[in-house]
Amino acid sequence: MSHRPNSGDAWVEAPTGERYWGRFGAAGLLALDADRGVLLQHRVGWSHFGGTWALPGGALHAGERPVAGAMREAQEEAGVPDAAVAPRFLHVYDAGVWRYTTVAADVADPFEPTISDPESLELAWVPVDDIAGYDLHPSFGTAWPSLRDALGVRPSLLVDAANVVGSVPDGWWRDRAGAVARLRSALETLASEGLPAGDLGLTHDHWFPEIEMVVEGAARSMPDRAGRVRVAHAAASGDDELVARATALASAGRAVTAVTSDRELRGRLERAGAAVRGVRWLRARLE
């Protein structure tokens, strides 16, 4: 809960009498550390439902996007460092006159939280299996079973780079490596913005899948690098590499969505455990 000027700190009252904190809505960060669990805040007594446990979060500023707002509040309340977490999905509670967005994110760089404002009695990493036994803020307690289920879902988007690049007659044949580099740049933007849950056949509201593009031929010189868009180099057949990657990801428990308009390859990918979308589907989301 921020107290900066123009932060949106105010109650919103529904026609039925319920009151919600945050003139422009609110957001909270569900930070999941694979080894330690979820970061919870023990709320100070004078706060709304004081004494309960919930997520660091608070009112959004005017025009502030929920991911940015959740990160700002988590920094203010728990000292969460910049770039310490990577968003995985968004869960939205919509009361009509007010919205609360839970930003579920994976800890990419482990950190120790610090109490940096007067709204916390304590901060603690709580194992996922133990959270239901805590005295939870009522709204968080209601949402937790669904959130917990979603924490077991890790979506991957697997892209047939050659098929996507070749779908538009923009001169890619004169510079295949450059065309694939432009595709990767567009995919990096998509990775940061995420996709509606329905696009991936998932629940909740929005997801940020890890993206992997398979390259072949002249594009093999493209280096892989850390981040949400990885590059897999096909040693020989790009189709074979796509099927191998889909099989490996599905075997690791990932929810795989593959992108290609090659009919024969589509069948192979589906047998490997992937849902398949056509190139036109991806192009529409890159525009």
Tab-separated table of C-alpha atoms in Angstrom:
chain	number	residue	atom	x	y	z
A	1	MET	CA	0.000	0.000	0.000
A	2	SER	CA	1.785	3.135	-1.220
A	3	HIS	CA	1.344	6.606	0.274
A	4	ARG	CA	2.928	8.629	-2.514
A	5	PRO	CA	0.941	11.606	-3.883
A	6	ASN	CA	-1.424	10.760	-6.741
A	7	SER	CA	-0.870	7.051	-6.153
A	8	GLY	CA	-4.529	6.132	-6.203
A	9	ASP	CA	-4.712	5.632	-2.422
A	10	ALA	CA	-8.448	5.844	-1.771
A	11	TRP	CA	-11.398	3.568	-1.159
A	12	VAL	CA	-13.765	2.602	-3.953
A	13	GLU	CA	-17.297	1.731	-2.873
A	14	ALA	CA	-19.522	-0.622	-4.852
A	15	PRO	CA	-23.287	0.055	-5.136
A	16	THR	CA	-23.832	-2.875	-2.778
A	17	GLY	CA	-21.650	-1.288	-0.087
A	18	GLU	CA	-18.387	-3.250	-0.392
A	19	ARG	CA	-15.254	-1.121	-0.192
A	20	TYR	CA	-12.049	-1.765	-2.119
A	21	TRP	CA	-8.659	-0.098	-1.726
A	22	GLY	CA	-7.267	1.680	-4.779
A	23	ARG	CA	-8.951	4.326	-6.908
A	24	PHE	CA	-7.432	2.779	-10.049
A	25	GLY	CA	-7.490	-0.815	-8.850
A	26	ALA	CA	-4.742	-2.693	-7.049
A	27	ALA	CA	-2.146	-5.389	-7.678
A	28	GLY	CA	0.033	-7.766	-5.700
A	29	LEU	CA	3.086	-9.909	-6.374
A	30	LEU	CA	3.035	-13.675	-5.868
A	31	ALA	CA	6.777	-14.398	-5.988
A	32	LEU	CA	7.547	-18.120	-6.170
A	33	ASP	CA	11.012	-19.341	-5.233
A	34	ALA	CA	11.475	-22.960	-6.347
A	35	ASP	CA	13.353	-23.823	-3.140
A	36	ARG	CA	11.692	-21.634	-0.507
A	37	GLY	CA	8.070	-21.161	-1.560
A	38	VAL	CA	5.936	-18.014	-1.825
A	39	LEU	CA	6.815	-14.639	-0.323
A	40	LEU	CA	4.058	-13.659	2.144
A	41	GLN	CA	3.517	-10.503	4.148
A	42	HIS	CA	2.172	-10.608	7.709
A	43	ARG	CA	-0.024	-7.511	7.727
A	44	VAL	CA	0.255	-4.961	10.514
A	45	GLY	CA	-2.747	-4.701	12.829
A	46	TRP	CA	-4.059	-1.319	11.663
A	47	SER	CA	-4.235	-2.385	8.001
A	48	HIS	CA	-7.298	-3.870	6.265
A	49	PHE	CA	-7.708	-7.350	7.808
A	50	GLY	CA	-4.641	-6.681	9.913
A	51	GLY	CA	-2.875	-9.681	11.392
A	52	THR	CA	-3.548	-11.872	8.367
A	53	TRP	CA	-1.070	-13.063	5.749
A	54	ALA	CA	-1.216	-11.973	2.119
A	55	LEU	CA	0.922	-10.861	-0.803
A	56	PRO	CA	2.908	-7.612	-0.974
A	57	GLY	CA	0.783	-5.208	-2.990
A	58	GLY	CA	-1.429	-2.161	-3.012
A	59	ALA	CA	-3.131	0.562	-5.020
A	60	LEU	CA	-2.159	1.263	-8.597
A	61	HIS	CA	-1.213	4.729	-9.802
A	62	ALA	CA	-3.232	6.398	-12.560
A	63	GLY	CA	-2.360	4.726	-15.862
A	64	GLU	CA	-0.054	2.196	-14.210
A	65	ARG	CA	-0.102	-1.340	-15.609
A	66	PRO	CA	-0.656	-4.123	-13.068
A	67	VAL	CA	2.750	-5.799	-13.539
A	68	ALA	CA	4.552	-2.490	-13.001
A	69	GLY	CA	2.331	-1.646	-10.036
A	70	ALA	CA	2.787	-5.020	-8.362
A	71	MET	CA	6.569	-4.733	-8.733
A	72	ARG	CA	6.608	-1.174	-7.385
A	73	GLU	CA	4.546	-2.162	-4.356
A	74	ALA	CA	6.693	-5.256	-3.740
A	75	GLN	CA	9.800	-3.078	-3.828
A	76	GLU	CA	8.265	-0.564	-1.424
A	77	GLU	CA	6.956	-3.158	1.012
A	78	ALA	CA	9.433	-6.030	0.739
A	79	GLY	CA	12.533	-4.697	-0.963
A	80	VAL	CA	12.129	-6.959	-4.001
A	81	PRO	CA	15.023	-6.053	-6.348
A	82	ASP	CA	14.561	-5.021	-9.956
A	83	ALA	CA	14.657	-7.996	-12.352
A	84	ALA	CA	14.579	-10.490	-9.462
A	85	VAL	CA	11.383	-12.112	-10.755
A	86	ALA	CA	9.925	-13.079	-14.132
A	87	PRO	CA	6.115	-12.864	-14.513
A	88	ARG	CA	4.409	-16.143	-15.379
A	89	PHE	CA	0.678	-15.375	-15.269
A	90	LEU	CA	-1.930	-12.831	-14.168
A	91	HIS	CA	-5.055	-13.590	-12.158
A	92	VAL	CA	-7.685	-10.843	-12.122
A	93	TYR	CA	-10.496	-10.418	-9.615
A	94	ASP	CA	-13.036	-8.060	-11.190
A	95	ALA	CA	-15.638	-6.529	-8.887
A	96	GLY	CA	-17.038	-4.327	-11.636
A	97	VAL	CA	-16.078	-1.024	-10.026
A	98	TRP	CA	-12.605	-2.298	-9.071
A	99	ARG	CA	-10.021	-4.880	-10.146
A	100	TYR	CA	-7.242	-6.659	-8.280
A	101	THR	CA	-4.494	-8.317	-10.305
A	102	THR	CA	-2.280	-11.013	-8.829
A	103	VAL	CA	1.020	-11.098	-10.706
A	104	ALA	CA	2.433	-14.614	-10.278
A	105	ALA	CA	6.164	-14.599	-10.995
A	106	ASP	CA	9.127	-16.946	-10.715
A	107	VAL	CA	12.172	-15.854	-8.754
A	108	ALA	CA	15.010	-15.637	-11.274
A	109	ASP	CA	17.598	-14.157	-8.899
A	110	PRO	CA	17.125	-15.271	-5.254
A	111	PHE	CA	16.909	-12.449	-2.707
A	112	GLU	CA	16.154	-11.825	0.943
A	113	PRO	CA	13.076	-9.629	1.504
A	114	THR	CA	13.351	-6.640	3.800
A	115	ILE	CA	10.628	-4.758	5.673
A	116	SER	CA	10.884	-1.319	4.110
A	117	ASP	CA	7.650	0.359	5.258
A	118	PRO	CA	5.362	0.190	8.332
A	119	GLU	CA	2.750	-2.123	6.805
A	120	SER	CA	4.452	-5.452	7.608
A	121	LEU	CA	4.851	-7.319	10.865
A	122	GLU	CA	7.102	-9.781	9.063
A	123	LEU	CA	7.943	-11.169	5.659
A	124	ALA	CA	8.505	-14.871	5.094
A	125	TRP	CA	9.067	-17.458	2.397
A	126	VAL	CA	6.317	-20.022	2.994
A	127	PRO	CA	6.348	-23.480	1.362
A	128	VAL	CA	3.446	-23.885	-1.057
A	129	ASP	CA	2.075	-26.864	0.904
A	130	ASP	CA	1.956	-24.812	4.130
A	131	ILE	CA	0.165	-21.678	2.917
A	132	ALA	CA	-3.391	-22.968	3.427
A	133	GLY	CA	-2.608	-23.442	7.118
A	134	TYR	CA	-1.875	-19.736	7.662
A	135	ASP	CA	-4.437	-17.133	8.693
A	136	LEU	CA	-4.841	-15.654	5.224
A	137	HIS	CA	-6.427	-12.394	4.141
A	138	PRO	CA	-9.946	-13.488	3.086
A	139	SER	CA	-9.550	-12.460	-0.554
A	140	PHE	CA	-6.179	-14.165	-0.865
A	141	GLY	CA	-7.543	-17.242	0.896
A	142	THR	CA	-10.391	-17.474	-1.624
A	143	ALA	CA	-8.045	-17.143	-4.599
A	144	TRP	CA	-5.244	-19.360	-3.268
A	145	PRO	CA	-6.532	-22.833	-4.381
A	146	SER	CA	-6.827	-21.676	-7.987
A	147	LEU	CA	-3.498	-19.840	-7.832
A	148	ARG	CA	-1.802	-22.892	-6.386
A	149	ASP	CA	-3.089	-25.088	-9.213
A	150	ALA	CA	-1.776	-22.620	-11.794
A	151	LEU	CA	1.682	-22.621	-10.211
A	152	GLY	CA	2.058	-26.140	-11.571
A	153	VAL	CA	1.571	-24.935	-15.163
A	154	ARG	CA	4.542	-23.749	-17.222
A	155	PRO	CA	3.660	-22.832	-20.813
A	156	SER	CA	6.147	-22.936	-23.685
A	157	LEU	CA	5.703	-21.470	-27.156
A	158	LEU	CA	7.724	-23.374	-29.768
A	159	VAL	CA	8.151	-21.529	-33.081
A	160	ASP	CA	9.033	-22.942	-36.503
A	161	ALA	CA	11.156	-19.935	-37.512
A	162	ALA	CA	11.612	-20.934	-41.155
A	163	ASN	CA	7.878	-21.444	-41.643
A	164	VAL	CA	6.981	-18.138	-39.983
A	165	VAL	CA	9.597	-16.133	-41.887
A	166	GLY	CA	8.634	-17.730	-45.197
A	167	SER	CA	4.958	-16.852	-44.775
A	168	VAL	CA	5.422	-13.209	-45.797
A	169	PRO	CA	6.960	-12.194	-49.158
A	170	ASP	CA	9.071	-9.393	-47.702
A	171	GLY	CA	12.372	-10.302	-49.347
A	172	TRP	CA	13.453	-12.713	-46.623
A	173	TRP	CA	15.166	-14.925	-49.218
A	174	ARG	CA	17.823	-12.234	-49.754
A	175	ASP	CA	18.801	-12.235	-46.060
A	176	ARG	CA	17.434	-15.243	-44.181
A	177	ALA	CA	19.535	-14.612	-41.080
A	178	GLY	CA	18.343	-11.002	-40.901
A	179	ALA	CA	14.710	-12.058	-41.309
A	180	VAL	CA	15.039	-14.567	-38.473
A	181	ALA	CA	16.701	-11.909	-36.301
A	182	ARG	CA	13.714	-9.632	-36.889
A	183	LEU	CA	11.406	-12.476	-35.885
A	184	ARG	CA	13.321	-12.989	-32.667
A	185	SER	CA	13.030	-9.285	-31.865
A	186	ALA	CA	9.265	-9.444	-32.390
A	187	LEU	CA	9.052	-12.559	-30.210
A	188	GLU	CA	10.966	-10.793	-27.445
A	189	THR	CA	8.290	-8.097	-27.429
A	190	LEU	CA	5.610	-10.783	-27.304
A	191	ALA	CA	7.416	-12.471	-24.412
A	192	SER	CA	7.388	-9.259	-22.390
A	193	GLU	CA	3.724	-8.515	-23.134
A	194	GLY	CA	2.423	-12.078	-22.816
A	195	LEU	CA	-0.715	-13.639	-24.261
A	196	PRO	CA	-4.360	-13.954	-23.179
A	197	ALA	CA	-4.943	-17.249	-21.404
A	198	GLY	CA	-7.431	-18.371	-24.058
A	199	ASP	CA	-4.765	-18.157	-26.750
A	200	LEU	CA	-2.862	-20.907	-24.951
A	201	GLY	CA	-5.853	-22.921	-23.773
A	202	LEU	CA	-5.115	-22.047	-20.138
A	203	THR	CA	-7.077	-20.698	-17.182
A	204	HIS	CA	-6.722	-17.321	-15.425
A	205	ASP	CA	-6.306	-14.173	-17.494
A	206	HIS	CA	-2.868	-13.718	-19.055
A	207	TRP	CA	0.320	-15.761	-19.398
A	208	PHE	CA	3.954	-15.083	-20.188
A	209	PRO	CA	5.180	-18.269	-21.894
A	210	GLU	CA	8.815	-19.055	-22.380
A	211	ILE	CA	9.463	-18.917	-26.120
A	212	GLU	CA	11.797	-21.109	-28.130
A	213	MET	CA	12.426	-20.728	-31.845
A	214	VAL	CA	13.989	-23.459	-33.949
A	215	VAL	CA	16.324	-22.192	-36.683
A	216	GLU	CA	17.945	-24.015	-39.575
A	217	GLY	CA	20.033	-23.392	-42.665
A	218	ALA	CA	21.558	-19.919	-42.987
A	219	ALA	CA	20.012	-18.860	-39.675
A	220	ARG	CA	22.048	-21.392	-37.691
A	221	SER	CA	24.634	-18.689	-37.000
A	222	MET	CA	22.174	-16.908	-34.707
A	223	PRO	CA	23.471	-17.273	-31.118
A	224	ASP	CA	21.320	-18.459	-28.251
A	225	ARG	CA	21.171	-16.224	-25.198
A	226	ALA	CA	19.571	-16.121	-21.777
A	227	GLY	CA	16.043	-14.778	-21.607
A	228	ARG	CA	12.487	-15.703	-22.506
A	229	VAL	CA	13.281	-16.242	-26.202
A	230	ARG	CA	15.717	-19.119	-26.669
A	231	VAL	CA	17.166	-20.370	-29.940
A	232	ALA	CA	17.442	-24.073	-30.798
A	233	HIS	CA	19.727	-24.865	-33.718
A	234	ALA	CA	18.686	-27.718	-36.000
A	235	ALA	CA	21.715	-29.807	-36.875
A	236	ALA	CA	19.893	-31.191	-39.894
A	237	SER	CA	16.107	-31.181	-40.415
A	238	GLY	CA	14.271	-28.297	-38.767
A	239	ASP	CA	11.125	-30.441	-38.580
A	240	ASP	CA	12.960	-33.165	-36.700
A	241	GLU	CA	14.386	-30.637	-34.259
A	242	LEU	CA	10.943	-29.135	-33.630
A	243	VAL	CA	9.501	-32.557	-32.853
A	244	ALA	CA	12.439	-33.365	-30.585
A	245	ARG	CA	12.042	-30.100	-28.691
A	246	ALA	CA	8.265	-30.553	-28.367
A	247	THR	CA	8.797	-34.065	-27.038
A	248	ALA	CA	11.385	-32.912	-24.505
A	249	LEU	CA	9.279	-29.985	-23.295
A	250	ALA	CA	6.113	-32.073	-22.975
A	251	SER	CA	8.039	-34.791	-21.128
A	252	ALA	CA	9.252	-32.123	-18.686
A	253	GLY	CA	5.631	-31.208	-17.923
A	254	ARG	CA	5.439	-28.058	-20.027
A	255	ALA	CA	2.192	-26.980	-21.695
A	256	VAL	CA	3.534	-26.722	-25.254
A	257	THR	CA	2.013	-24.629	-28.025
A	258	ALA	CA	3.845	-25.026	-31.334
A	259	VAL	CA	3.546	-22.651	-34.288
A	260	THR	CA	3.723	-23.975	-37.859
A	261	SER	CA	1.500	-24.174	-40.918
A	262	ASP	CA	3.181	-27.309	-42.255
A	263	ARG	CA	0.416	-29.950	-42.243
A	264	GLU	CA	2.653	-32.989	-41.961
A	265	LEU	CA	4.702	-31.372	-39.199
A	266	ARG	CA	1.514	-30.395	-37.372
A	267	GLY	CA	0.538	-34.045	-37.009
A	268	ARG	CA	3.977	-34.995	-35.723
A	269	LEU	CA	3.922	-32.186	-33.176
A	270	GLU	CA	0.468	-33.116	-31.933
A	271	ARG	CA	1.607	-36.705	-31.462
A	272	ALA	CA	4.549	-35.328	-29.464
A	273	GLY	CA	2.116	-33.659	-27.052
A	274	ALA	CA	1.925	-30.101	-28.392
A	275	ALA	CA	-1.090	-28.003	-29.281
A	276	VAL	CA	-0.465	-26.446	-32.692
A	277	ARG	CA	-1.363	-23.005	-34.010
A	278	GLY	CA	-0.898	-21.766	-37.567
A	279	VAL	CA	1.521	-19.065	-38.620
A	280	ARG	CA	-1.332	-16.624	-39.231
A	281	TRP	CA	-2.253	-16.980	-35.534
A	282	LEU	CA	1.223	-15.881	-34.491
A	283	ARG	CA	1.523	-13.127	-37.094
A	284	ALA	CA	-1.689	-11.551	-35.782
A	285	ARG	CA	-0.170	-11.403	-32.290
A	286	LEU	CA	3.104	-9.932	-33.488
A	287	GLU	CA	1.449	-7.004	-35.256
